[in-house]
Short mmCIF file of C-alpha atoms in Angstrom, two decimals:
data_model
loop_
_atom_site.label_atom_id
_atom_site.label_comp_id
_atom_site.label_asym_id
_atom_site.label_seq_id
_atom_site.Cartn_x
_atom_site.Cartn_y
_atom_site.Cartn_z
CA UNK I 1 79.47 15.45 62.78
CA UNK I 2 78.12 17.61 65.87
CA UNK I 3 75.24 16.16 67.52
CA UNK I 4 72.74 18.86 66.51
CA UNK I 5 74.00 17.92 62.52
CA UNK I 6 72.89 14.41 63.17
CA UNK I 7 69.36 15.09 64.52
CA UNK I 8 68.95 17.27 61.78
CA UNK I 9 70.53 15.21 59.16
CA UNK I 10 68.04 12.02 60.64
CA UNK I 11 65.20 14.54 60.41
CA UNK I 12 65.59 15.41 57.22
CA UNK I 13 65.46 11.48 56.24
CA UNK I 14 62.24 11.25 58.00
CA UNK I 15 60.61 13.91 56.19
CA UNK I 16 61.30 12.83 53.03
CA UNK I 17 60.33 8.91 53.79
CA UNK I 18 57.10 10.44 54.58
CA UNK I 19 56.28 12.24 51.58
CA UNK I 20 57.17 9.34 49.65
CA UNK I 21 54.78 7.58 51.26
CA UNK I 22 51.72 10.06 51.34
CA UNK I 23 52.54 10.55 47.59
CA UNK I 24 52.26 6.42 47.06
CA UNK I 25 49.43 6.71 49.22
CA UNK I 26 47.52 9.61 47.28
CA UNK I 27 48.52 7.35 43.61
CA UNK I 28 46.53 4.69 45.33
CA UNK I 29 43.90 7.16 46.26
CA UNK I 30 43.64 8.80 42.60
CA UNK I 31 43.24 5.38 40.87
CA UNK I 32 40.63 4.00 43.30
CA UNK I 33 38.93 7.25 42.88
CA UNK I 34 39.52 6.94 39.06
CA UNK I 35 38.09 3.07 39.19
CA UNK I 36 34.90 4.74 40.89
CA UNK I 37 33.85 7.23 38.09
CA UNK I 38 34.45 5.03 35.49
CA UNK I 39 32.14 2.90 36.90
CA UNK I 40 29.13 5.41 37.68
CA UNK I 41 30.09 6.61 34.12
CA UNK I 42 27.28 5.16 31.19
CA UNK I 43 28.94 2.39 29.07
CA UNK I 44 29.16 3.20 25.79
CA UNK I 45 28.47 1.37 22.73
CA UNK I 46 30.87 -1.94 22.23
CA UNK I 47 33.10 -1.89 19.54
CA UNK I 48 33.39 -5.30 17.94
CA UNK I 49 36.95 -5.51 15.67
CA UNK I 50 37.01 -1.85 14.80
CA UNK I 51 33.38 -1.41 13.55
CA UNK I 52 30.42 -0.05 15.54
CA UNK I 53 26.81 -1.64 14.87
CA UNK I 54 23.40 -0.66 16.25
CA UNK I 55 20.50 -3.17 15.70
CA UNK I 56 17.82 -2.70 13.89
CA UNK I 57 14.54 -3.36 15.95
CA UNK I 58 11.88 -1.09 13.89
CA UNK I 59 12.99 -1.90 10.49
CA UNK I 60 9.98 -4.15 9.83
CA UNK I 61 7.76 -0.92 9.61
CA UNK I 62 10.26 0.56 7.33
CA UNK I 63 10.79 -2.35 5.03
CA UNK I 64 7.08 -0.99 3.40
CA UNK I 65 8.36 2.35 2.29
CA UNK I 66 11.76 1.52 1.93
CA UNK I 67 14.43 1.02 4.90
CA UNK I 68 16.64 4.30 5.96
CA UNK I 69 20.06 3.89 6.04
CA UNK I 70 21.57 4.26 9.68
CA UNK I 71 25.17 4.28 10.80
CA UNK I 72 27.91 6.64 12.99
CA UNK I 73 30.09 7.85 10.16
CA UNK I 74 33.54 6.77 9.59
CA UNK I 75 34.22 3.34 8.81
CA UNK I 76 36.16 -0.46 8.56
CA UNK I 77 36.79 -3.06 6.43
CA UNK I 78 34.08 -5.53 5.33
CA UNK I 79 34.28 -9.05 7.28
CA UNK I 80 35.72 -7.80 10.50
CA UNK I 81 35.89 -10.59 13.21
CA UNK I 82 33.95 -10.10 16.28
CA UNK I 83 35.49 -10.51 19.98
CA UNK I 84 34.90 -13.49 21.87
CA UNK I 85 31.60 -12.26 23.31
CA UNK I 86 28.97 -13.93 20.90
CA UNK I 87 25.43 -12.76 20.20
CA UNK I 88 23.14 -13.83 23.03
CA UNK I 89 21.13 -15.65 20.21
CA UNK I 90 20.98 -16.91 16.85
CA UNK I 91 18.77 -17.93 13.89
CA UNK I 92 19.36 -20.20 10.70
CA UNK I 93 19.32 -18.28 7.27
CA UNK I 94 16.41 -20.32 5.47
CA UNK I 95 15.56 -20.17 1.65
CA UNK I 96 11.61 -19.63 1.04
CA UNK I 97 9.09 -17.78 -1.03
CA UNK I 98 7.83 -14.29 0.49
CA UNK I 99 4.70 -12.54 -0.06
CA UNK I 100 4.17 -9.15 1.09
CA UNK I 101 0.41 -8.29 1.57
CA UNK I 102 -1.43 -5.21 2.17
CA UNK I 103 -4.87 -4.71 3.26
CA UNK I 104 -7.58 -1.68 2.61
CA UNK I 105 -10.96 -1.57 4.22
CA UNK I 106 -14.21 -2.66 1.33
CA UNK I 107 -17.60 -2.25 1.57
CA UNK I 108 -19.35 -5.08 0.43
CA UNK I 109 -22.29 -4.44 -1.65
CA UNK I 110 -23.04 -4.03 -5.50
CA UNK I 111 -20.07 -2.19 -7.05
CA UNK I 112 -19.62 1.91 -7.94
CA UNK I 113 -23.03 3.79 -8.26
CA UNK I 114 -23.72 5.36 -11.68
CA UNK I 115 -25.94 8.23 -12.04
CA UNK I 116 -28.09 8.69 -14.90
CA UNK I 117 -29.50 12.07 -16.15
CA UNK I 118 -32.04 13.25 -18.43
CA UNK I 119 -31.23 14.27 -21.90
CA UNK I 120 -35.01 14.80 -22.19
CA UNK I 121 -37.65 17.84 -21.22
CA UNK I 122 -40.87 16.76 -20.23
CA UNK I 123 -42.68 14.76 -17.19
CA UNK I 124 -41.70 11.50 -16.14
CA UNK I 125 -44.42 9.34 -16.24
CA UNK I 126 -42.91 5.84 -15.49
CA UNK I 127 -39.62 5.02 -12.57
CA UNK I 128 -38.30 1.67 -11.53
CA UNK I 129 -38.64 0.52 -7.85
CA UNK I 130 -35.27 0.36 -6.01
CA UNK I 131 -33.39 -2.76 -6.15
CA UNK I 132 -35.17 -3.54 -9.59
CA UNK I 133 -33.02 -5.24 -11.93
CA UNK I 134 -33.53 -3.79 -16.22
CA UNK I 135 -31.81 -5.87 -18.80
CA UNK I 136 -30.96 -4.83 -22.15
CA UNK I 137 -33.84 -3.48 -24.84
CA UNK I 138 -36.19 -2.70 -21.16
CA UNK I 139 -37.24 0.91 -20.23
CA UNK I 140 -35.16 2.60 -17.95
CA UNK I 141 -37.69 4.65 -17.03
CA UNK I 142 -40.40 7.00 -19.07
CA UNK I 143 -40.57 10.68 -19.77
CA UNK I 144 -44.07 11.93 -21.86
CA UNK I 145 -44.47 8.09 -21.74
CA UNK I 146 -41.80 7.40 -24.22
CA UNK I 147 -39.60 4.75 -23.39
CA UNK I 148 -35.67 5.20 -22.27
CA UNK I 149 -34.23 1.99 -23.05
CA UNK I 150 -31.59 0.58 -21.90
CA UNK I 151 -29.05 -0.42 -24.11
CA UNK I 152 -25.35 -2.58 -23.06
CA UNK I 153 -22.30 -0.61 -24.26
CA UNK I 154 -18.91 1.43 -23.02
CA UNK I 155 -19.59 4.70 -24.73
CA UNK I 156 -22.15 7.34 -24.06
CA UNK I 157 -25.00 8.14 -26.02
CA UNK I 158 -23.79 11.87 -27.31
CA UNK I 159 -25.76 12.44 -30.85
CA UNK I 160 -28.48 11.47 -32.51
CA UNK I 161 -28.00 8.00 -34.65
CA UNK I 162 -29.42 8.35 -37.94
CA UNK I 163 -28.62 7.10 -41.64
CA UNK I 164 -25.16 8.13 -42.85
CA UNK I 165 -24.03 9.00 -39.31
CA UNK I 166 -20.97 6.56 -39.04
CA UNK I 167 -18.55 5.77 -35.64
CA UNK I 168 -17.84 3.44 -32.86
CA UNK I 169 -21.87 4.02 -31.62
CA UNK I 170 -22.61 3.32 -34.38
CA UNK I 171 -21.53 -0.59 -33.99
CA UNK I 172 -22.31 -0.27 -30.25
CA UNK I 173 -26.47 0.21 -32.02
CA UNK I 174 -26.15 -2.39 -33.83
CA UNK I 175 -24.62 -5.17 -31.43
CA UNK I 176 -27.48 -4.62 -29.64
CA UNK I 177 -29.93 -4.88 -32.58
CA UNK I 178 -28.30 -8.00 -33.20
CA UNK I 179 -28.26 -9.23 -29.45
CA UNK I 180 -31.99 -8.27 -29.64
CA UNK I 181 -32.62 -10.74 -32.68
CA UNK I 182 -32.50 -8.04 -35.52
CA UNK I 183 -30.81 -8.76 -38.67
CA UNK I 184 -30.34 -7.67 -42.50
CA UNK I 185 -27.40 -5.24 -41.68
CA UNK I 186 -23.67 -5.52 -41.09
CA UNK I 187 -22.18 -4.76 -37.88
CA UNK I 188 -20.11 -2.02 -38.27
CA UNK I 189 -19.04 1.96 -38.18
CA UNK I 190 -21.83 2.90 -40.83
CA UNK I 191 -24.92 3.68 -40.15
CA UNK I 192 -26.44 2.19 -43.76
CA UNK I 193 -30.35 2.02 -44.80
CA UNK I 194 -30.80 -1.41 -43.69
CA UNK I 195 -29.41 -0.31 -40.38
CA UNK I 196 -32.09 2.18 -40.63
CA UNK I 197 -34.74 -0.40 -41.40
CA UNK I 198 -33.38 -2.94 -38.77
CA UNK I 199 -34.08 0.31 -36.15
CA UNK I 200 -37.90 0.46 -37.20
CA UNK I 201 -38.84 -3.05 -36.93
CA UNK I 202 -37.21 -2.13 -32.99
CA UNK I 203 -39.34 0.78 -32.70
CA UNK I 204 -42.74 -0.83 -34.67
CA UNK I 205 -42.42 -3.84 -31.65
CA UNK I 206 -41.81 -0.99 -28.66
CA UNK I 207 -44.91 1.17 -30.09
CA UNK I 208 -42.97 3.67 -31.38
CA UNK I 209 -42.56 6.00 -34.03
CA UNK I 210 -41.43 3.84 -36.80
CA UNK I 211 -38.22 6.95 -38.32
CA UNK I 212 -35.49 4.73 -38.51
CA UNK I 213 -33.66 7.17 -36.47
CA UNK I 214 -32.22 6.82 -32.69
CA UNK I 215 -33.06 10.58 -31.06
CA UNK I 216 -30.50 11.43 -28.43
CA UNK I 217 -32.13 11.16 -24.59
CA UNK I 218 -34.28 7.71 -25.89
CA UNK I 219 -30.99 4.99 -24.85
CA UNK I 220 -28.69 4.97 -22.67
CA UNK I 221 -26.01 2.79 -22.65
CA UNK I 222 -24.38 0.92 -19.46
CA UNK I 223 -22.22 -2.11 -19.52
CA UNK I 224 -24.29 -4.35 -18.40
CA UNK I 225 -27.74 -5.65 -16.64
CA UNK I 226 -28.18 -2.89 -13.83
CA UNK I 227 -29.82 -2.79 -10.60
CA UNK I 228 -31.60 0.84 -9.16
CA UNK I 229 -29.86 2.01 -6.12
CA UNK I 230 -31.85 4.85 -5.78
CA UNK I 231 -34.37 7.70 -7.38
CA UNK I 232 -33.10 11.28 -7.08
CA UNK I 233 -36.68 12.34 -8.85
CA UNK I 234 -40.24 11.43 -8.32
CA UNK I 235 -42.79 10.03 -10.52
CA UNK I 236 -44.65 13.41 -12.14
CA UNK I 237 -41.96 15.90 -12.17
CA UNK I 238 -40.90 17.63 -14.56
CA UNK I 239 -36.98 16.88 -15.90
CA UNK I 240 -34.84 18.47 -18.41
CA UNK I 241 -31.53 17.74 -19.69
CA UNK I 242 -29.14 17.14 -17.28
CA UNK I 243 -31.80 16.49 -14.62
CA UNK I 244 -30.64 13.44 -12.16
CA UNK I 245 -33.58 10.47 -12.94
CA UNK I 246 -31.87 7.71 -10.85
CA UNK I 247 -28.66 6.14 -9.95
CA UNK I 248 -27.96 2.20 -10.39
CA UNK I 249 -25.14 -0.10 -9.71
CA UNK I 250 -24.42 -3.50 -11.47
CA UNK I 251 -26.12 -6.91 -10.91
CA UNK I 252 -23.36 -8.90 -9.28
CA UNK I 253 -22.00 -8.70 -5.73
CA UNK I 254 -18.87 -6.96 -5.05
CA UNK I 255 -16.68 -5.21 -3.05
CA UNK I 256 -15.42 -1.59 -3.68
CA UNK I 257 -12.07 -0.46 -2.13
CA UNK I 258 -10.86 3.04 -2.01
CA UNK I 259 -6.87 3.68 -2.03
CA UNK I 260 -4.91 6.50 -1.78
CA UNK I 261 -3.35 7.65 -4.90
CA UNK I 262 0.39 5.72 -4.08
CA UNK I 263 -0.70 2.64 -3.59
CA UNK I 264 -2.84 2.34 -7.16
CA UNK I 265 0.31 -0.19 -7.81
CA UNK I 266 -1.77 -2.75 -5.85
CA UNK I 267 -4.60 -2.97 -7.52
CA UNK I 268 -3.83 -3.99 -11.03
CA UNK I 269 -6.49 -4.95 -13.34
CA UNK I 270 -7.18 -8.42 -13.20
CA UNK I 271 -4.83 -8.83 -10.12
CA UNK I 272 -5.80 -11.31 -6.93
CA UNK I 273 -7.11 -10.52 -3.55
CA UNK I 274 -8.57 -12.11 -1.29
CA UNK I 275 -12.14 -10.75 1.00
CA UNK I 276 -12.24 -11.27 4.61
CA UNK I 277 -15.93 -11.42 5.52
CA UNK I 278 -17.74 -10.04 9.20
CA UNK I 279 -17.57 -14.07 10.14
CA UNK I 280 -14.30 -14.34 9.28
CA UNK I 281 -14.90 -16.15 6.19
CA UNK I 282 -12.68 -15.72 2.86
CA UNK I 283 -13.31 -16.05 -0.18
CA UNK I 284 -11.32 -15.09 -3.30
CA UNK I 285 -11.74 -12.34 -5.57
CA UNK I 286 -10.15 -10.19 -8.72
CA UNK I 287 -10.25 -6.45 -9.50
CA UNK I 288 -12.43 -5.81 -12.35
CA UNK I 289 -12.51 -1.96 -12.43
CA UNK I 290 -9.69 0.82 -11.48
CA UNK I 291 -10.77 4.60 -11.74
CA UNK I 292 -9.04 7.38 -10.36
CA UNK I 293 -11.59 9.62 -8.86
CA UNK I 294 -11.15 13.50 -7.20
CA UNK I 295 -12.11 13.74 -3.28
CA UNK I 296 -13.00 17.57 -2.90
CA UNK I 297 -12.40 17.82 0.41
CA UNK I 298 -15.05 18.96 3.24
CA UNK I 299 -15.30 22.88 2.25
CA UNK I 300 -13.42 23.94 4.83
CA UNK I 301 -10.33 24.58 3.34
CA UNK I 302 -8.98 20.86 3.08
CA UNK I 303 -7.43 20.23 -0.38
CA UNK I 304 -8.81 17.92 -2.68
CA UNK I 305 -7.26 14.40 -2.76
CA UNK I 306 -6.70 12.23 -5.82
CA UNK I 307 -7.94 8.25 -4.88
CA UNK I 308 -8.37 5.58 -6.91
CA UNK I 309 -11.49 3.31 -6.47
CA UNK I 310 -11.01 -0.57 -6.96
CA UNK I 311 -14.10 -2.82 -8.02
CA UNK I 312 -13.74 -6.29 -6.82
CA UNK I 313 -15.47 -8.74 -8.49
CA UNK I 314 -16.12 -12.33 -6.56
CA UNK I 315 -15.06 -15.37 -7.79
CA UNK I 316 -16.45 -18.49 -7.75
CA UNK I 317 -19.64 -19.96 -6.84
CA UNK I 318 -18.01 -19.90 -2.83
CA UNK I 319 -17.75 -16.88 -3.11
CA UNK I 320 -21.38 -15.81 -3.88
CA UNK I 321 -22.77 -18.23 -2.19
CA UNK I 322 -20.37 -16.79 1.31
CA UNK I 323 -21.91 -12.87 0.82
CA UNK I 324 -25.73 -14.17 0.49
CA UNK I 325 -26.28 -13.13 4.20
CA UNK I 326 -25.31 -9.62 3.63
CA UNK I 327 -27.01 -6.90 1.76
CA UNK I 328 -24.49 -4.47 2.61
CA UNK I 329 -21.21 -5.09 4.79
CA UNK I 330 -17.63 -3.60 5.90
CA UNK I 331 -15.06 -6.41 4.74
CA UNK I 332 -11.23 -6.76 4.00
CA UNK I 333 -9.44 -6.95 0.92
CA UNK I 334 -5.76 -8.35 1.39
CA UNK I 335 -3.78 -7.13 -1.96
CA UNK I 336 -0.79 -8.52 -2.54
CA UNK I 337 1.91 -6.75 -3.42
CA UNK I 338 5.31 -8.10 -3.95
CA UNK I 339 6.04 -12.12 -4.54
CA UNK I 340 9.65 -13.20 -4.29
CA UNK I 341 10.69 -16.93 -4.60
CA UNK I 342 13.16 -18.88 -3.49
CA UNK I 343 15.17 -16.94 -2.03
CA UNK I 344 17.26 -16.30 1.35
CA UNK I 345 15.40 -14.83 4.21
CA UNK I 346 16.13 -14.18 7.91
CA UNK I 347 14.33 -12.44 10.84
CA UNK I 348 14.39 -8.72 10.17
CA UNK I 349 15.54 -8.49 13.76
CA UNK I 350 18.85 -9.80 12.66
CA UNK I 351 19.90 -6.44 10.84
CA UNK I 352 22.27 -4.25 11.58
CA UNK I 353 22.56 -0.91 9.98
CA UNK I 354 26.80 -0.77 9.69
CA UNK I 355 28.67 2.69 10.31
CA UNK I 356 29.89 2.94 6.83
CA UNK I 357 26.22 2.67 5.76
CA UNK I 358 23.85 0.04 4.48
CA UNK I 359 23.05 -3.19 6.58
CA UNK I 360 24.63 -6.61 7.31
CA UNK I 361 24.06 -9.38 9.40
CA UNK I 362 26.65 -11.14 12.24
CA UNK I 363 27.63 -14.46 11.08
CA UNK I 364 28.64 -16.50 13.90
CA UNK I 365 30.75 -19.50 13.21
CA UNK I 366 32.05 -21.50 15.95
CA UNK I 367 33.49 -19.18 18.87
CA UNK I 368 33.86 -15.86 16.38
CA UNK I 369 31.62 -14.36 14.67
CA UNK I 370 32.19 -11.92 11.33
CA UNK I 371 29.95 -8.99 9.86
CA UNK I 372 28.45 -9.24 6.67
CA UNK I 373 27.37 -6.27 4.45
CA UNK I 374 24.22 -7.81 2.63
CA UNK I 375 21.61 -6.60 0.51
CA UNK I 376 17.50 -6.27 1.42
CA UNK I 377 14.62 -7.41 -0.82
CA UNK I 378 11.25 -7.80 0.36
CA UNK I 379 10.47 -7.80 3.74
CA UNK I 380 7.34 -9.57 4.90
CA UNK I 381 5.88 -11.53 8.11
CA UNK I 382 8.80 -10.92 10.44
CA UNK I 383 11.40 -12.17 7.43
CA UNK I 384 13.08 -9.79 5.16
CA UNK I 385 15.24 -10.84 1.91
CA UNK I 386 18.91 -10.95 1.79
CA UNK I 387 21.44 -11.53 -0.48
CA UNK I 388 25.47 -10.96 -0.31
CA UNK I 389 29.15 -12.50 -0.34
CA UNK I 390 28.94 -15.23 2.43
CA UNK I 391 25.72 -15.44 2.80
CA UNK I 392 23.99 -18.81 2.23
CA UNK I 393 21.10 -21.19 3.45
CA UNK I 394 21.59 -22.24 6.69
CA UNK I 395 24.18 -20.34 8.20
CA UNK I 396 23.66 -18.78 11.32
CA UNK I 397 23.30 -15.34 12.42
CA UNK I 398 23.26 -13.16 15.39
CA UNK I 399 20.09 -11.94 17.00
CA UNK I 400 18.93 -9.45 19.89
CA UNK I 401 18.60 -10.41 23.08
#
């Protein structure tokens, strides 16, 4: 080989040593460069064993109206086994009893107001004094200075009562003849002769017209002792049927409650609550009365709303004696409205809503940990109900940081 052939040939060498070398050197370059996005990059969500969970902070506020299911689409086996890296903490699954309670605002005074109207024409000559208090067989008020008496019944008067008339007001007349300490009839539908005669020893006491007959307009009939809230007419004016007299409440303190239409469920007759008086104070109560009332709205083109107003009646002699420093006074009434006992519970912060849908809970045993599909009940106070294969009291599960 000539001289100039060896340079060359050694040249050549050179050349491609150093291309080697700046293409080792640019691999080193591209996977440093590589190892630097990746870590400006935002991590994304772990995958534990082939399933991805997100946890479920806000599902306490949608336990009330029923929890929405959450989750990535796709999907893995039930029971997967978590990596090594463990929940950074962990709660007990206990067994208790759960009560979910709701509470509505109540204003504490006397109960519903009930208006009542004339049925009469003429001048009224005689009203009650708000805050009076008229028992059964007393004048509700006068008109031409014949007495309207008040009488203790459920139905309206609607007709004149008079001998061979026969109904349900017909025995509503005649409980209170009795109640008044008439006799020599039967209580019943039919409205006989000695009902008749039992009427006009009534009216012969009250100074009355001694027919035997009860006019329509003279009674009116209320469910028991009432108290006047208010007068919507003066003494000397004239009425006429369907003219507003007066409005009155009952005789007892209570509490009324107005709820929207969906939550009527709460407020079952005869159902427990409990009052929260201004101080603080509670005391226990019971719904008495539920009736479904129309809200028309303000005029203004908002729609009428259906609500149902609650009557809460006070219970015990606590009770009455605890609301005898107010007249009239903005309280809270806690309903209660779901009970479940003995049963498994855990903090509602422990769900996980699972990519195939539905929740479940990480059960950590030892150094691994597993998820559980499981089933909610009742959520209340922080704890929500669970149930589901593997789950039992006093195993532990994973919980947010």
């Amino acid at each position: 080989m000539t001289d100039g052939a060896a340079v060359e040939d050694q040249e050549s060498r050179t050349d491609e040593t150093d291309q080697v070398s700046r293409a080792g050197q640019t691999d080193q370059e591209n996977r440093e460069g590589r190892a630097a996005v990746e870590e400006t990059r935002p991590r994304r969500r772990r995958r534990r064993g082939g399933r991805i969970v997100l946890t479920v902070a806000a599902v306490a506020a949608a336990g009330a109206a029923g929890v929405a299911t959450l989750g990535l689409g796709g999907g893995s086996p039930a029971g997967d086994t978590a990596e090594s890296v463990l929940p950074p903490k962990t709660a007990a699954v206990t067994r208790q009893t759960l009560i979910d309670t709701q509470s509505a605002d109540g204003e504490l005074g006397y109960g519903p107001a009930t208006t009542a109207t004339s049925r009469l024409s003429g001048t009224l000559t005689r009203l009650p004094g708000t805050g009076d208090r008229i028992t059964r067989g007393k004048a509700l008020y006068k008109v031409d200075d014949r007495p309207v008496t008040l009488l203790y019944g459920s139905l309206p008067a609607y007709r004149t009562l008079a001998q061979g008339v026969e109904g349900p007001d017909v025995r509503q007349l005649e409980r209170n003849l009795r109640a008044l300490g008439y006799s020599g009839f039967t209580v019943d539908e039919e409205y006989t002769y000695a009902t008749a005669e039992a009427v006009m020893r009534w009216q012969e006491d009250r100074g009355l017209d001694e027919t035997g007959t009860v006019e329509l307009g003279h009674v009116v009939f209320a469910p028991h002792a009432v108290r006047v809230e208010s007068l919507q007419a003066g003494k000397g004016d004239l009425t006429a049927p369907g003219g507003k007299v007066l409005s009155y409440t009952g005789t007892t303190r209570a509490v009324t409650v107005e709820l929207d239409a969906a939550d009527q469920r709460l407020a079952g007759k005869g159902a427990k609550v409990t009052v929260t008086l201004p101080d603080d104070t509670t005391v226990k109560g019971r719904v008495d009365e539920v009736t479904t009332v129309i809200d028309p709205g303000d005029g203004q083109g908002e729609d009428a709303q259906t609500k149902v107003e609650v009557v809460v009646e006070l219970v015990g002699g606590k009770a009455r004696k605890a609301v005898g420093a107010y007249a009239l006074a903005a309280v809270d009434v806690s309903f209660t409205a779901g009970t479940r006992k003995n049963v498994l519970t855990v903090p509602v912060a422990a769900l996980l809503a699972l990519q195939e849908g539905g929740f479940g809970v990480e059960v950590v045993r030892g150094a691994t940990s597993t998820y559980v599909p499981v089933r909610t009940g009742l959520f209340s106070g922080g704890q929500v109900e669970i149930s589901g294969d593997g789950i039992a009291e006093g195993a532990t599960v994973g919980m947010p940081k």
